[in-house]
PDB file of C-alpha atoms in Angstrom:
ATOM      1  CA  MET I  53       0.090  -0.033   0.013  1.00  0.00           C
ATOM      2  CA  ARG I  54       1.166   3.536  -1.150  1.00  0.00           C
ATOM      3  CA  LYS I  55       1.909   6.054   2.127  1.00  0.00           C
ATOM      4  CA  ALA I  56       2.004   9.717   1.588  1.00  0.00           C
ATOM      5  CA  PHE I  57       4.078  12.174   3.622  1.00  0.00           C
ATOM      6  CA  MET I  58       4.450  15.993   3.237  1.00  0.00           C
ATOM      7  CA  CYS I  59       7.952  17.182   2.241  1.00  0.00           C
ATOM      8  CA  SER I  60      10.634  19.242   0.869  1.00  0.00           C
ATOM      9  CA  LEU I  61      13.503  18.677  -1.659  1.00  0.00           C
ATOM     10  CA  CYS I  62      16.453  20.603  -0.728  1.00  0.00           C
ATOM     11  CA  HIS I  63      17.975  20.961  -4.244  1.00  0.00           C
ATOM     12  CA  ASN I  64      18.827  24.825  -4.755  1.00  0.00           C
ATOM     13  CA  GLY I  65      16.746  25.783  -2.462  1.00  0.00           C
ATOM     14  CA  ILE I  66      13.715  24.164  -0.585  1.00  0.00           C
ATOM     15  CA  LEU I  67      11.104  22.932  -2.801  1.00  0.00           C
ATOM     16  CA  GLY I  68       7.768  21.696  -1.207  1.00  0.00           C
ATOM     17  CA  GLY I  69       6.011  18.562  -2.654  1.00  0.00           C
ATOM     18  CA  GLY I  70       4.653  15.055  -1.702  1.00  0.00           C
ATOM     19  CA  LEU I  71       6.593  12.120  -1.085  1.00  0.00           C
ATOM     20  CA  TYR I  72       5.085   8.607  -1.803  1.00  0.00           C
ATOM     21  CA  LEU I  73       6.608   5.346  -0.347  1.00  0.00           C
ATOM     22  CA  ASP I  74       5.473   2.244  -1.616  1.00  0.00           C
ATOM     23  CA  PRO I  75       6.908  -1.604  -1.937  1.00  0.00           C
ATOM     24  CA  GLN I  76       9.098  -0.732  -4.754  1.00  0.00           C
ATOM     25  CA  SER I  77      10.013   2.940  -4.472  1.00  0.00           C
ATOM     26  CA  VAL I  78      10.396   6.225  -2.905  1.00  0.00           C
ATOM     27  CA  ILE I  79       8.493   8.992  -5.187  1.00  0.00           C
ATOM     28  CA  TYR I  80       8.969  12.762  -4.803  1.00  0.00           C
ATOM     29  CA  VAL I  81       6.145  14.975  -6.698  1.00  0.00           C
ATOM     30  CA  CYS I  82       6.239  18.319  -7.302  1.00  0.00           C
ATOM     31  CA  GLN I  83       4.163  20.649  -9.053  1.00  0.00           C
ATOM     32  CA  LYS I  84       6.208  23.816  -9.353  1.00  0.00           C
ATOM     33  CA  LEU I  85       6.495  24.958 -12.856  1.00  0.00           C
ATOM     34  CA  THR I  86      10.026  26.695 -12.422  1.00  0.00           C
ATOM     35  CA  ILE I  87      11.792  23.326 -11.666  1.00  0.00           C
ATOM     36  CA  ASP I  88      13.533  20.927 -13.809  1.00  0.00           C
ATOM     37  CA  GLU I  89      11.477  18.242 -15.187  1.00  0.00           C
ATOM     38  CA  THR I  90      13.896  15.753 -13.516  1.00  0.00           C
ATOM     39  CA  TYR I  91      12.532  16.762 -10.103  1.00  0.00           C
ATOM     40  CA  LYS I  92       8.895  16.963 -10.857  1.00  0.00           C
ATOM     41  CA  LYS I  93       8.560  13.315 -10.560  1.00  0.00           C
ATOM     42  CA  LEU I  94      11.709  11.762  -8.688  1.00  0.00           C
ATOM     43  CA  VAL I  95      11.469   8.037  -8.646  1.00  0.00           C
ATOM     44  CA  LEU I  96      14.051   6.447  -6.124  1.00  0.00           C
ATOM     45  CA  PRO I  97      13.722   2.292  -6.682  1.00  0.00           C
ATOM     46  CA  LEU I  98      14.406   0.624  -3.146  1.00  0.00           C
ATOM     47  CA  SER I  99      16.780  -1.697  -4.401  1.00  0.00           C
ATOM     48  CA  GLU I 100      19.087   1.239  -5.847  1.00  0.00           C
ATOM     49  CA  ILE I 101      19.125   3.236  -2.171  1.00  0.00           C
ATOM     50  CA  LYS I 102      22.390   2.241  -0.667  1.00  0.00           C
ATOM     51  CA  GLU I 103      21.574   3.861   2.669  1.00  0.00           C
ATOM     52  CA  ILE I 104      19.552   6.632   4.338  1.00  0.00           C
ATOM     53  CA  THR I 105      21.025   9.016   7.111  1.00  0.00           C
ATOM     54  CA  TRP I 106      18.961  11.468   9.136  1.00  0.00           C
ATOM     55  CA  LYS I 107      19.822  14.837  10.808  1.00  0.00           C
ATOM     56  CA  TRP I 108      17.781  17.693  12.494  1.00  0.00           C
ATOM     57  CA  VAL I 109      17.874  20.937  11.418  1.00  0.00           C
ATOM     58  CA  VAL I 110      14.704  22.609  12.462  1.00  0.00           C
ATOM     59  CA  PHE I 111      13.051  19.623  11.071  1.00  0.00           C
ATOM     60  CA  PRO I 112      14.422  16.037  10.433  1.00  0.00           C
ATOM     61  CA  VAL I 113      16.314  15.893   7.012  1.00  0.00           C
ATOM     62  CA  ALA I 114      16.819  12.707   5.436  1.00  0.00           C
ATOM     63  CA  THR I 115      19.776  11.965   3.050  1.00  0.00           C
ATOM     64  CA  PHE I 116      19.249   9.221   0.472  1.00  0.00           C
ATOM     65  CA  TYR I 117      22.290   7.962  -0.976  1.00  0.00           C
ATOM     66  CA  MET I 118      21.800   5.859  -4.141  1.00  0.00           C
ATOM     67  CA  LYS I 119      23.929   3.251  -5.140  1.00  0.00           C
ATOM     68  CA  THR I 120      24.937   5.545  -8.166  1.00  0.00           C
ATOM     69  CA  GLY I 121      26.727   7.965  -6.255  1.00  0.00           C
ATOM     70  CA  GLU I 122      23.812  10.665  -6.390  1.00  0.00           C
ATOM     71  CA  LYS I 123      22.455  11.847  -3.200  1.00  0.00           C
ATOM     72  CA  TYR I 124      19.051  13.568  -2.306  1.00  0.00           C
ATOM     73  CA  MET I 125      17.800  15.334   0.815  1.00  0.00           C
ATOM     74  CA  PHE I 126      14.540  15.835   2.077  1.00  0.00           C
ATOM     75  CA  ILE I 127      12.963  17.433   5.055  1.00  0.00           C
ATOM     76  CA  ILE I 128       9.863  15.010   5.876  1.00  0.00           C
ATOM     77  CA  PHE I 129       7.799  16.274   8.276  1.00  0.00           C
ATOM     78  CA  ASN I 130       6.967  12.902  10.048  1.00  0.00           C
ATOM     79  CA  LYS I 131      10.093  11.003  10.322  1.00  0.00           C
ATOM     80  CA  TRP I 132       8.978   8.387  12.698  1.00  0.00           C
ATOM     81  CA  ARG I 133       6.140   7.234  10.046  1.00  0.00           C
ATOM     82  CA  PHE I 134       8.174   7.283   7.208  1.00  0.00           C
ATOM     83  CA  ASP I 135      11.103   5.228   8.980  1.00  0.00           C
ATOM     84  CA  LYS I 136       8.766   2.638   9.964  1.00  0.00           C
ATOM     85  CA  TYR I 137       7.204   2.042   6.691  1.00  0.00           C
ATOM     86  CA  TYR I 138      10.554   2.548   4.900  1.00  0.00           C
ATOM     87  CA  GLN I 139      11.748  -0.102   7.311  1.00  0.00           C
ATOM     88  CA  GLN I 140       8.824  -2.420   6.711  1.00  0.00           C
ATOM     89  CA  TYR I 141       8.736  -2.130   2.922  1.00  0.00           C
ATOM     90  CA  ASN I 142      12.802  -2.644   2.340  1.00  0.00           C
ATOM     91  CA  ARG I 143      12.452  -5.617   4.382  1.00  0.00           C
ATOM     92  CA  THR I 144       9.722  -6.768   2.121  1.00  0.00           C
ATOM     93  CA  HIS I 145      11.764  -5.936  -1.144  1.00  0.00           C
ATOM     94  CA  GLU I 146      15.049  -7.628   0.373  1.00  0.00           C
ATOM     95  CA  GLN I 147      13.252 -11.145   0.350  1.00  0.00           C
TER      96      GLN I 147
END
């Protein structure tokens, strides 16, 4: 089942949007007209995420490190809920 989260992508500023988590991927969606098409619907397959680290800068910031070497930073407003479902989906995906 797909889960939705309020978030902001930290890339050349703060870009608000939605973060969706399902058993196959993490998907960032933003409707802003002024951003590159790459970031309007950014799909991060669970199989390509090497690790996620967290830090607090007023809000929880997750850094997604991809196996390709890319990294994406998101402010995720409900860290506990996101982490709970990410761990659940990631375990299912690894099996």
